[in-house]
Amino acid sequence: MNMSDFIVQTKQLTKTYKGKIAVDQVNLQIQKGQIYGFLGSNGAGKTTTIRMLLGLIQPTDGEVHIFGKNLKKDKLSILRKIGSLVEYPSYYGHLNAIENLETIRRIIDVPKSRIDEVLSIVQLTADAKRPVKGYSLGMKQRLGIAAALLGSPELLVLDEPTNGLDPSGILEIRELIKSLPQQYGITVLVSSHLLSEVEQMATNVGIIQHGRMLFQDSIETLVQQAKQHIMLSVSEPERAAATLNAAGIRTNLESEGLLHCSYVPDTKIASAVHLLVHDGHDIYRITEKRESLEDIFLAMTREGGF
Amino acid sequence: MLTRAFASDWLKLRHTWIVALVIFGPAGVIGLQAVNWGLRYDYLTDRYAGMLWETLLKDVHFLSVPALLLGITLVASMLAGMEHQHGSWKQTLALPIRRRTVYMSKWLVCQTLMLLACILLMTGMLLLGYLLGFGGNIPWDSLLARSFYPWLTAGPILALQLWLSISTANQTIPLSIGIVLSIMSLSAAGMPDWMPLKWPLLMKDSISTELSIALGVSTGLLVLLFSIIHFTRKDVS
């Protein structure tokens, strides 16, 4: 794939703090129109990576290319097309929402009408004239997103945008993020430590642990990693397990007398059922159990990769 | 770009105590001298007859220097504090603007506020002299010098306080240092000539006023230069 096809591409991006590695040779790749979920537990290196993408901290090694340009050389022209919300919302508590956005507008020099537009996108118009220090966390977060959208960015970088929000706030922000690529053609990089959250909005996912990228692909590919298991409930589990194992179908006897076969194709299940019926077993129940993304994620972060 | 950053920083002063401080500082200095001269009017006008204006200006100057340094300390800390308080540095520095412009703008705002305070101080001195009935024989040279030379020669202190306030989120250190410096300036007359604290006093006996100003402005710009270099290389957390 050509380099210019990527909106964001890092090459061996590395950051060390006093000899301790925070981000380790990360090759992040985001294409236009994606909602890229950047997933990792707290302290995995997400925020450090994002800060490097925004030029807030200097990489120890490696390169950042955004919009096909090198961040080191074209920092200002790149930043002009990025909106960001890093870690927790930044605001001036003594100013109201309009004044807060105006402090940014005066620097990025966009029309004043943008302030009303972004306030209505994040539904803060009604509270726009109250001092921000009286806002709830969710409102501050939405103001942060409004600030990020002010310059009509092509790339939106949101670091843990739903942190500390209540369920309805999370839903609101999630729906907002999901609408951005379709409505405004914005590419989104959104980080989170919650898989369920990324799963519900991202098209692509990158998983980082101890500063290393463990997985980077589409959500579908990640879901395909989820392995299938078949659980069988039969009349004589012990004898049935022996029968199936003798026939070459690996079966474990679980607690409560359930039989557990891993990764079995459909044809093998058919022959297993045939075998058991033929052998005089009563089959009460056959259930399929898929590994959840949570399981994959936990397995991945536990092992440090596949 | 600098004008846009300045306009942005200027907007942030709204609803803060910073503007009040710029007004109350000079008002306080003038107020104290009004009490001093009001209470001892007969004694002072008798003793300093013929040099009333000059004596009043000297008295105001004696208080205005520590007040100026204290003002610099507080304003620099408040300007930086509002950026530290809710993590605004990361937001500002991720905007398409050079870091040196961001820093220069803060410095310029601080300098402008201090200049405004000095203009108010000058107005206050004129008003007080007029109310005390000192007449129209105003020593303009001395008035302008005592109003604005301390501002010019306090450049190094302003640059230092701004750098201290901006480079650390904890404002205890810059505030402590600034307050100690303000108190020390009361006895700066006895300090060696190379001490920046002595320059705003405009002591004509040791180094010339012109030299004080030249030293103050150049050292101030030098400290500003170093702090900008530090700021542009710093990692923002």
mmCIF file of N, CA, C and O in Angstrom, chain B residues 36-118:
data_model
loop_
_atom_site.group_PDB
_atom_site.id
_atom_site.type_symbol
_atom_site.label_atom_id
_atom_site.label_comp_id
_atom_site.label_asym_id
_atom_site.label_seq_id
_atom_site.Cartn_x
_atom_site.Cartn_y
_atom_site.Cartn_z
ATOM 1 N N ASN B 36 -0.190 59.158 54.054
ATOM 2 C CA ASN B 36 1.066 59.713 54.588
ATOM 3 C C ASN B 36 1.094 61.236 54.506
ATOM 4 O O ASN B 36 1.317 61.930 55.488
ATOM 5 N N TRP B 37 0.789 61.755 53.300
ATOM 6 C CA TRP B 37 0.830 63.213 53.095
ATOM 7 C C TRP B 37 -0.363 63.912 53.722
ATOM 8 O O TRP B 37 -0.244 65.049 54.193
ATOM 9 N N GLY B 38 -1.470 63.243 53.752
ATOM 10 C CA GLY B 38 -2.667 63.843 54.344
ATOM 11 C C GLY B 38 -2.509 64.052 55.843
ATOM 12 O O GLY B 38 -2.815 65.127 56.379
ATOM 13 N N LEU B 39 -1.975 63.007 56.504
ATOM 14 C CA LEU B 39 -1.832 63.079 57.957
ATOM 15 C C LEU B 39 -0.743 64.050 58.398
ATOM 16 O O LEU B 39 -0.846 64.718 59.413
ATOM 17 N N ARG B 40 0.346 64.090 57.618
ATOM 18 C CA ARG B 40 1.491 64.921 58.028
ATOM 19 C C ARG B 40 1.653 66.121 57.079
ATOM 20 O O ARG B 40 2.759 66.554 56.802
ATOM 21 N N TYR B 41 0.538 66.609 56.597
ATOM 22 C CA TYR B 41 0.575 67.623 55.527
ATOM 23 C C TYR B 41 1.432 68.831 55.912
ATOM 24 O O TYR B 41 2.352 69.219 55.180
ATOM 25 N N ASP B 42 1.152 69.412 57.078
ATOM 26 C CA ASP B 42 1.854 70.641 57.480
ATOM 27 C C ASP B 42 3.341 70.396 57.655
ATOM 28 O O ASP B 42 4.178 71.144 57.158
ATOM 29 N N TYR B 43 3.661 69.292 58.346
ATOM 30 C CA TYR B 43 5.066 68.963 58.605
ATOM 31 C C TYR B 43 5.827 68.763 57.305
ATOM 32 O O TYR B 43 6.888 69.352 57.079
ATOM 33 N N LEU B 44 5.258 67.946 56.398
ATOM 34 C CA LEU B 44 5.959 67.594 55.160
ATOM 35 C C LEU B 44 6.076 68.777 54.203
ATOM 36 O O LEU B 44 7.131 69.007 53.610
ATOM 37 N N THR B 45 4.988 69.554 54.092
ATOM 38 C CA THR B 45 5.050 70.693 53.160
ATOM 39 C C THR B 45 6.015 71.765 53.669
ATOM 40 O O THR B 45 6.648 72.460 52.888
ATOM 41 N N ASP B 46 6.121 71.835 54.981
ATOM 42 C CA ASP B 46 7.065 72.784 55.558
ATOM 43 C C ASP B 46 8.502 72.330 55.326
ATOM 44 O O ASP B 46 9.359 73.065 54.856
ATOM 45 N N ARG B 47 8.752 71.051 55.624
ATOM 46 C CA ARG B 47 10.110 70.512 55.541
ATOM 47 C C ARG B 47 10.620 70.474 54.107
ATOM 48 O O ARG B 47 11.794 70.734 53.843
ATOM 49 N N TYR B 48 9.745 70.091 53.157
ATOM 50 C CA TYR B 48 10.185 69.926 51.769
ATOM 51 C C TYR B 48 9.714 71.065 50.870
ATOM 52 O O TYR B 48 9.550 70.890 49.669
ATOM 53 N N ALA B 49 9.493 72.210 51.444
ATOM 54 C CA ALA B 49 9.038 73.355 50.674
ATOM 55 C C ALA B 49 9.971 73.595 49.494
ATOM 56 O O ALA B 49 11.187 73.505 49.619
ATOM 57 N N GLY B 50 9.371 73.865 48.334
ATOM 58 C CA GLY B 50 10.179 74.126 47.149
ATOM 59 C C GLY B 50 10.484 72.877 46.361
ATOM 60 O O GLY B 50 10.885 72.959 45.197
ATOM 61 N N MET B 51 10.352 71.709 46.988
ATOM 62 C CA MET B 51 10.594 70.470 46.251
ATOM 63 C C MET B 51 9.486 69.458 46.556
ATOM 64 O O MET B 51 9.739 68.263 46.719
ATOM 65 N N LEU B 52 8.251 69.971 46.611
ATOM 66 C CA LEU B 52 7.112 69.129 47.002
ATOM 67 C C LEU B 52 6.833 68.015 45.997
ATOM 68 O O LEU B 52 6.686 66.851 46.354
ATOM 69 N N TRP B 53 6.746 68.423 44.726
ATOM 70 C CA TRP B 53 6.473 67.423 43.672
ATOM 71 C C TRP B 53 7.523 66.321 43.703
ATOM 72 O O TRP B 53 7.207 65.129 43.726
ATOM 73 N N GLU B 54 8.777 66.739 43.693
ATOM 74 C CA GLU B 54 9.877 65.768 43.626
ATOM 75 C C GLU B 54 9.831 64.809 44.816
ATOM 76 O O GLU B 54 10.028 63.594 44.676
ATOM 77 N N THR B 55 9.538 65.351 46.004
ATOM 78 C CA THR B 55 9.473 64.496 47.200
ATOM 79 C C THR B 55 8.317 63.502 47.106
ATOM 80 O O THR B 55 8.468 62.324 47.438
ATOM 81 N N LEU B 56 7.181 63.989 46.629
ATOM 82 C CA LEU B 56 6.025 63.094 46.482
ATOM 83 C C LEU B 56 6.349 61.960 45.510
ATOM 84 O O LEU B 56 6.073 60.788 45.787
ATOM 85 N N LEU B 57 6.967 62.331 44.384
ATOM 86 C CA LEU B 57 7.301 61.309 43.381
ATOM 87 C C LEU B 57 8.257 60.277 43.971
ATOM 88 O O LEU B 57 8.132 59.073 43.739
ATOM 89 N N LYS B 58 9.231 60.761 44.744
ATOM 90 C CA LYS B 58 10.208 59.876 45.376
ATOM 91 C C LYS B 58 9.511 58.906 46.335
ATOM 92 O O LYS B 58 9.807 57.718 46.371
ATOM 93 N N ASP B 59 8.583 59.445 47.122
ATOM 94 C CA ASP B 59 7.844 58.616 48.080
ATOM 95 C C ASP B 59 7.028 57.529 47.377
ATOM 96 O O ASP B 59 6.981 56.375 47.811
ATOM 97 N N VAL B 60 6.355 57.945 46.293
ATOM 98 C CA VAL B 60 5.555 56.962 45.542
ATOM 99 C C VAL B 60 6.473 55.892 44.950
ATOM 100 O O VAL B 60 6.197 54.694 45.022
ATOM 101 N N HIS B 61 7.575 56.354 44.391
ATOM 102 C CA HIS B 61 8.539 55.438 43.769
ATOM 103 C C HIS B 61 9.032 54.392 44.774
ATOM 104 O O HIS B 61 9.160 53.213 44.461
ATOM 105 N N PHE B 62 9.282 54.840 46.018
ATOM 106 C CA PHE B 62 9.763 53.952 47.078
ATOM 107 C C PHE B 62 8.818 52.761 47.293
ATOM 108 O O PHE B 62 9.241 51.628 47.487
ATOM 109 N N LEU B 63 7.507 53.016 47.194
ATOM 110 C CA LEU B 63 6.523 51.941 47.372
ATOM 111 C C LEU B 63 6.204 51.218 46.068
ATOM 112 O O LEU B 63 5.845 50.040 46.065
ATOM 113 N N SER B 64 6.316 51.965 44.947
ATOM 114 C CA SER B 64 5.831 51.386 43.685
ATOM 115 C C SER B 64 6.721 50.254 43.182
ATOM 116 O O SER B 64 6.232 49.336 42.535
ATOM 117 N N VAL B 65 8.021 50.308 43.521
ATOM 118 C CA VAL B 65 8.903 49.241 43.025
ATOM 119 C C VAL B 65 8.551 47.880 43.631
ATOM 120 O O VAL B 65 8.302 46.922 42.884
ATOM 121 N N PRO B 66 8.485 47.759 44.972
ATOM 122 C CA PRO B 66 8.050 46.452 45.495
ATOM 123 C C PRO B 66 6.639 46.072 45.041
ATOM 124 O O PRO B 66 6.358 44.897 44.785
ATOM 125 N N ALA B 67 5.764 47.071 44.895
ATOM 126 C CA ALA B 67 4.398 46.775 44.427
ATOM 127 C C ALA B 67 4.425 46.239 43.000
ATOM 128 O O ALA B 67 3.705 45.296 42.657
ATOM 129 N N LEU B 68 5.297 46.835 42.183
ATOM 130 C CA LEU B 68 5.426 46.386 40.788
ATOM 131 C C LEU B 68 5.917 44.939 40.740
ATOM 132 O O LEU B 68 5.370 44.108 40.009
ATOM 133 N N LEU B 69 6.936 44.650 41.552
ATOM 134 C CA LEU B 69 7.483 43.287 41.548
ATOM 135 C C LEU B 69 6.442 42.278 42.044
ATOM 136 O O LEU B 69 6.305 41.187 41.497
ATOM 137 N N LEU B 70 5.709 42.675 43.054
ATOM 138 C CA LEU B 70 4.646 41.812 43.569
ATOM 139 C C LEU B 70 3.561 41.608 42.501
ATOM 140 O O LEU B 70 3.062 40.502 42.299
ATOM 141 N N GLY B 71 3.242 42.695 41.825
ATOM 142 C CA GLY B 71 2.246 42.631 40.743
ATOM 143 C C GLY B 71 2.696 41.698 39.633
ATOM 144 O O GLY B 71 1.911 40.871 39.144
ATOM 145 N N ILE B 72 3.967 41.821 39.247
ATOM 146 C CA ILE B 72 4.521 40.942 38.211
ATOM 147 C C ILE B 72 4.367 39.481 38.646
ATOM 148 O O ILE B 72 3.914 38.627 37.877
ATOM 149 N N THR B 73 4.733 39.221 39.911
ATOM 150 C CA THR B 73 4.664 37.852 40.440
ATOM 151 C C THR B 73 3.247 37.294 40.352
ATOM 152 O O THR B 73 3.035 36.187 39.844
ATOM 153 N N LEU B 74 2.290 38.085 40.826
ATOM 154 C CA LEU B 74 0.911 37.608 40.859
ATOM 155 C C LEU B 74 0.321 37.459 39.459
ATOM 156 O O LEU B 74 -0.308 36.452 39.147
ATOM 157 N N VAL B 75 0.553 38.460 38.610
ATOM 158 C CA VAL B 75 -0.031 38.418 37.268
ATOM 159 C C VAL B 75 0.569 37.265 36.458
ATOM 160 O O VAL B 75 -0.160 36.498 35.815
ATOM 161 N N ALA B 76 1.901 37.106 36.529
ATOM 162 C CA ALA B 76 2.542 36.004 35.788
ATOM 163 C C ALA B 76 1.987 34.668 36.260
ATOM 164 O O ALA B 76 1.681 33.786 35.453
ATOM 165 N N SER B 77 1.822 34.545 37.571
ATOM 166 C CA SER B 77 1.326 33.284 38.116
ATOM 167 C C SER B 77 -0.128 33.027 37.712
ATOM 168 O O SER B 77 -0.507 31.907 37.384
ATOM 169 N N MET B 78 -0.931 34.080 37.702
ATOM 170 C CA MET B 78 -2.336 33.904 37.320
ATOM 171 C C MET B 78 -2.473 33.603 35.827
ATOM 172 O O MET B 78 -3.306 32.777 35.425
ATOM 173 N N LEU B 79 -1.641 34.260 35.003
ATOM 174 C CA LEU B 79 -1.684 34.006 33.561
ATOM 175 C C LEU B 79 -1.315 32.553 33.261
ATOM 176 O O LEU B 79 -1.957 31.889 32.444
ATOM 177 N N ALA B 80 -0.262 32.075 33.936
ATOM 178 C CA ALA B 80 0.157 30.692 33.705
ATOM 179 C C ALA B 80 -0.812 29.723 34.374
ATOM 180 O O ALA B 80 -1.131 28.679 33.820
ATOM 181 N N GLY B 81 -1.295 30.125 35.564
ATOM 182 C CA GLY B 81 -2.161 29.236 36.339
ATOM 183 C C GLY B 81 -3.419 28.840 35.604
ATOM 184 O O GLY B 81 -3.865 27.700 35.681
ATOM 185 N N MET B 82 -4.008 29.780 34.848
ATOM 186 C CA MET B 82 -5.255 29.418 34.164
ATOM 187 C C MET B 82 -5.005 28.417 33.031
ATOM 188 O O MET B 82 -5.915 27.702 32.623
ATOM 189 N N GLU B 83 -3.770 28.352 32.546
ATOM 190 C CA GLU B 83 -3.446 27.331 31.542
ATOM 191 C C GLU B 83 -3.158 25.992 32.216
ATOM 192 O O GLU B 83 -3.517 24.939 31.707
ATOM 193 N N HIS B 84 -2.488 26.064 33.380
ATOM 194 C CA HIS B 84 -2.176 24.820 34.097
ATOM 195 C C HIS B 84 -3.436 24.163 34.641
ATOM 196 O O HIS B 84 -3.568 22.955 34.630
ATOM 197 N N GLN B 85 -4.361 24.996 35.156
ATOM 198 C CA GLN B 85 -5.458 24.504 35.983
ATOM 199 C C GLN B 85 -6.262 23.373 35.336
ATOM 200 O O GLN B 85 -6.521 22.355 35.957
ATOM 201 N N HIS B 86 -6.662 23.548 34.108
ATOM 202 C CA HIS B 86 -7.473 22.508 33.480
ATOM 203 C C HIS B 86 -6.796 21.982 32.213
ATOM 204 O O HIS B 86 -7.438 21.759 31.193
ATOM 205 N N GLY B 87 -5.468 21.853 32.303
ATOM 206 C CA GLY B 87 -4.718 21.230 31.213
ATOM 207 C C GLY B 87 -4.851 21.910 29.870
ATOM 208 O O GLY B 87 -5.001 21.254 28.843
ATOM 209 N N SER B 88 -4.807 23.240 29.868
ATOM 210 C CA SER B 88 -5.018 23.931 28.596
ATOM 211 C C SER B 88 -3.779 23.993 27.711
ATOM 212 O O SER B 88 -3.896 24.257 26.520
ATOM 213 N N TRP B 89 -2.609 23.748 28.290
ATOM 214 C CA TRP B 89 -1.397 23.801 27.450
ATOM 215 C C TRP B 89 -1.501 22.811 26.310
ATOM 216 O O TRP B 89 -1.195 23.127 25.164
ATOM 217 N N LYS B 90 -1.943 21.573 26.621
ATOM 218 C CA LYS B 90 -1.984 20.540 25.586
ATOM 219 C C LYS B 90 -2.956 20.915 24.474
ATOM 220 O O LYS B 90 -2.748 20.598 23.324
ATOM 221 N N GLN B 91 -4.039 21.623 24.862
ATOM 222 C CA GLN B 91 -4.989 22.047 23.835
ATOM 223 C C GLN B 91 -4.387 23.158 22.963
ATOM 224 O O GLN B 91 -4.440 23.101 21.751
ATOM 225 N N THR B 92 -3.801 24.152 23.623
ATOM 226 C CA THR B 92 -3.230 25.276 22.881
ATOM 227 C C THR B 92 -2.070 24.824 21.986
ATOM 228 O O THR B 92 -1.970 25.215 20.834
ATOM 229 N N LEU B 93 -1.202 23.972 22.534
ATOM 230 C CA LEU B 93 0.001 23.605 21.790
ATOM 231 C C LEU B 93 -0.269 22.579 20.693
ATOM 232 O O LEU B 93 0.600 22.314 19.868
ATOM 233 N N ALA B 94 -1.489 22.000 20.674
ATOM 234 C CA ALA B 94 -1.849 21.121 19.563
ATOM 235 C C ALA B 94 -2.537 21.925 18.452
ATOM 236 O O ALA B 94 -2.984 21.370 17.461
ATOM 237 N N LEU B 95 -2.631 23.251 18.629
ATOM 238 C CA LEU B 95 -3.193 24.109 17.586
ATOM 239 C C LEU B 95 -2.080 24.493 16.618
ATOM 240 O O LEU B 95 -0.898 24.415 16.960
ATOM 241 N N PRO B 96 -2.464 24.890 15.406
ATOM 242 C CA PRO B 96 -1.427 25.280 14.434
ATOM 243 C C PRO B 96 -0.787 26.618 14.798
ATOM 244 O O PRO B 96 -1.079 27.643 14.191
ATOM 245 N N ILE B 97 0.041 26.617 15.798
ATOM 246 C CA ILE B 97 0.730 27.839 16.226
ATOM 247 C C ILE B 97 2.075 27.439 16.800
ATOM 248 O O ILE B 97 2.201 26.382 17.417
ATOM 249 N N ARG B 98 3.081 28.281 16.530
ATOM 250 C CA ARG B 98 4.416 27.959 17.051
ATOM 251 C C ARG B 98 4.452 28.176 18.554
ATOM 252 O O ARG B 98 3.838 29.089 19.079
ATOM 253 N N ARG B 99 5.242 27.342 19.192
ATOM 254 C CA ARG B 99 5.332 27.465 20.647
ATOM 255 C C ARG B 99 5.919 28.808 21.051
ATOM 256 O O ARG B 99 5.515 29.385 22.052
ATOM 257 N N ARG B 100 6.861 29.294 20.287
ATOM 258 C CA ARG B 100 7.481 30.575 20.670
ATOM 259 C C ARG B 100 6.450 31.701 20.598
ATOM 260 O O ARG B 100 6.495 32.647 21.374
ATOM 261 N N THR B 101 5.501 31.572 19.654
ATOM 262 C CA THR B 101 4.450 32.585 19.552
ATOM 263 C C THR B 101 3.550 32.535 20.781
ATOM 264 O O THR B 101 3.168 33.577 21.321
ATOM 265 N N VAL B 102 3.212 31.317 21.207
ATOM 266 C CA VAL B 102 2.390 31.150 22.403
ATOM 267 C C VAL B 102 3.073 31.807 23.608
ATOM 268 O O VAL B 102 2.455 32.555 24.374
ATOM 269 N N TYR B 103 4.381 31.575 23.736
ATOM 270 C CA TYR B 103 5.117 32.106 24.883
ATOM 271 C C TYR B 103 5.250 33.627 24.803
ATOM 272 O O TYR B 103 5.009 34.348 25.771
ATOM 273 N N MET B 104 5.609 34.102 23.613
ATOM 274 C CA MET B 104 5.765 35.550 23.400
ATOM 275 C C MET B 104 4.469 36.285 23.742
ATOM 276 O O MET B 104 4.483 37.376 24.306
ATOM 277 N N SER B 105 3.353 35.667 23.368
ATOM 278 C CA SER B 105 2.062 36.288 23.614
ATOM 279 C C SER B 105 1.809 36.451 25.112
ATOM 280 O O SER B 105 1.358 37.511 25.566
ATOM 281 N N LYS B 106 2.124 35.418 25.879
ATOM 282 C CA LYS B 106 1.960 35.499 27.337
ATOM 283 C C LYS B 106 2.839 36.630 27.904
ATOM 284 O O LYS B 106 2.415 37.399 28.766
ATOM 285 N N TRP B 107 4.064 36.691 27.414
ATOM 286 C CA TRP B 107 5.005 37.713 27.879
ATOM 287 C C TRP B 107 4.478 39.111 27.558
ATOM 288 O O TRP B 107 4.492 40.020 28.386
ATOM 289 N N LEU B 108 3.955 39.215 26.336
ATOM 290 C CA LEU B 108 3.442 40.506 25.884
ATOM 291 C C LEU B 108 2.225 40.950 26.698
ATOM 292 O O LEU B 108 2.094 42.127 27.057
ATOM 293 N N VAL B 109 1.364 40.002 27.024
ATOM 294 C CA VAL B 109 0.192 40.317 27.843
ATOM 295 C C VAL B 109 0.643 40.815 29.218
ATOM 296 O O VAL B 109 0.161 41.834 29.736
ATOM 297 N N CYS B 110 1.604 40.106 29.793
ATOM 298 C CA CYS B 110 2.120 40.468 31.112
ATOM 299 C C CYS B 110 2.745 41.870 31.083
ATOM 300 O O CYS B 110 2.472 42.707 31.949
ATOM 301 N N GLN B 111 3.548 42.131 30.055
ATOM 302 C CA GLN B 111 4.185 43.444 29.922
ATOM 303 C C GLN B 111 3.138 44.548 29.743
ATOM 304 O O GLN B 111 3.241 45.627 30.322
ATOM 305 N N THR B 112 2.143 44.259 28.912
ATOM 306 C CA THR B 112 1.102 45.254 28.641
ATOM 307 C C THR B 112 0.342 45.607 29.918
ATOM 308 O O THR B 112 0.069 46.786 30.201
ATOM 309 N N LEU B 113 0.012 44.569 30.708
ATOM 310 C CA LEU B 113 -0.718 44.804 31.954
ATOM 311 C C LEU B 113 0.114 45.664 32.906
ATOM 312 O O LEU B 113 -0.403 46.569 33.570
ATOM 313 N N MET B 114 1.416 45.394 32.969
ATOM 314 C CA MET B 114 2.286 46.172 33.855
ATOM 315 C C MET B 114 2.417 47.613 33.365
ATOM 316 O O MET B 114 2.458 48.550 34.155
ATOM 317 N N LEU B 115 2.469 47.763 32.030
ATOM 318 C CA LEU B 115 2.524 49.115 31.471
ATOM 319 C C LEU B 115 1.253 49.887 31.833
ATOM 320 O O LEU B 115 1.309 51.063 32.221
ATOM 321 N N LEU B 116 0.120 49.224 31.737
ATOM 322 C CA LEU B 116 -1.148 49.862 32.112
ATOM 323 C C LEU B 116 -1.125 50.290 33.577
ATOM 324 O O LEU B 116 -1.558 51.396 33.932
ATOM 325 N N ALA B 117 -0.577 49.413 34.420
ATOM 326 C CA ALA B 117 -0.482 49.740 35.838
ATOM 327 C C ALA B 117 0.382 50.981 36.037
ATOM 328 O O ALA B 117 0.073 51.854 36.862
ATOM 329 N N CYS B 118 1.466 51.083 35.268
ATOM 330 C CA CYS B 118 2.366 52.235 35.400
ATOM 331 C C CYS B 118 1.704 53.526 34.907
ATOM 332 O O CYS B 118 1.925 54.600 35.461
#
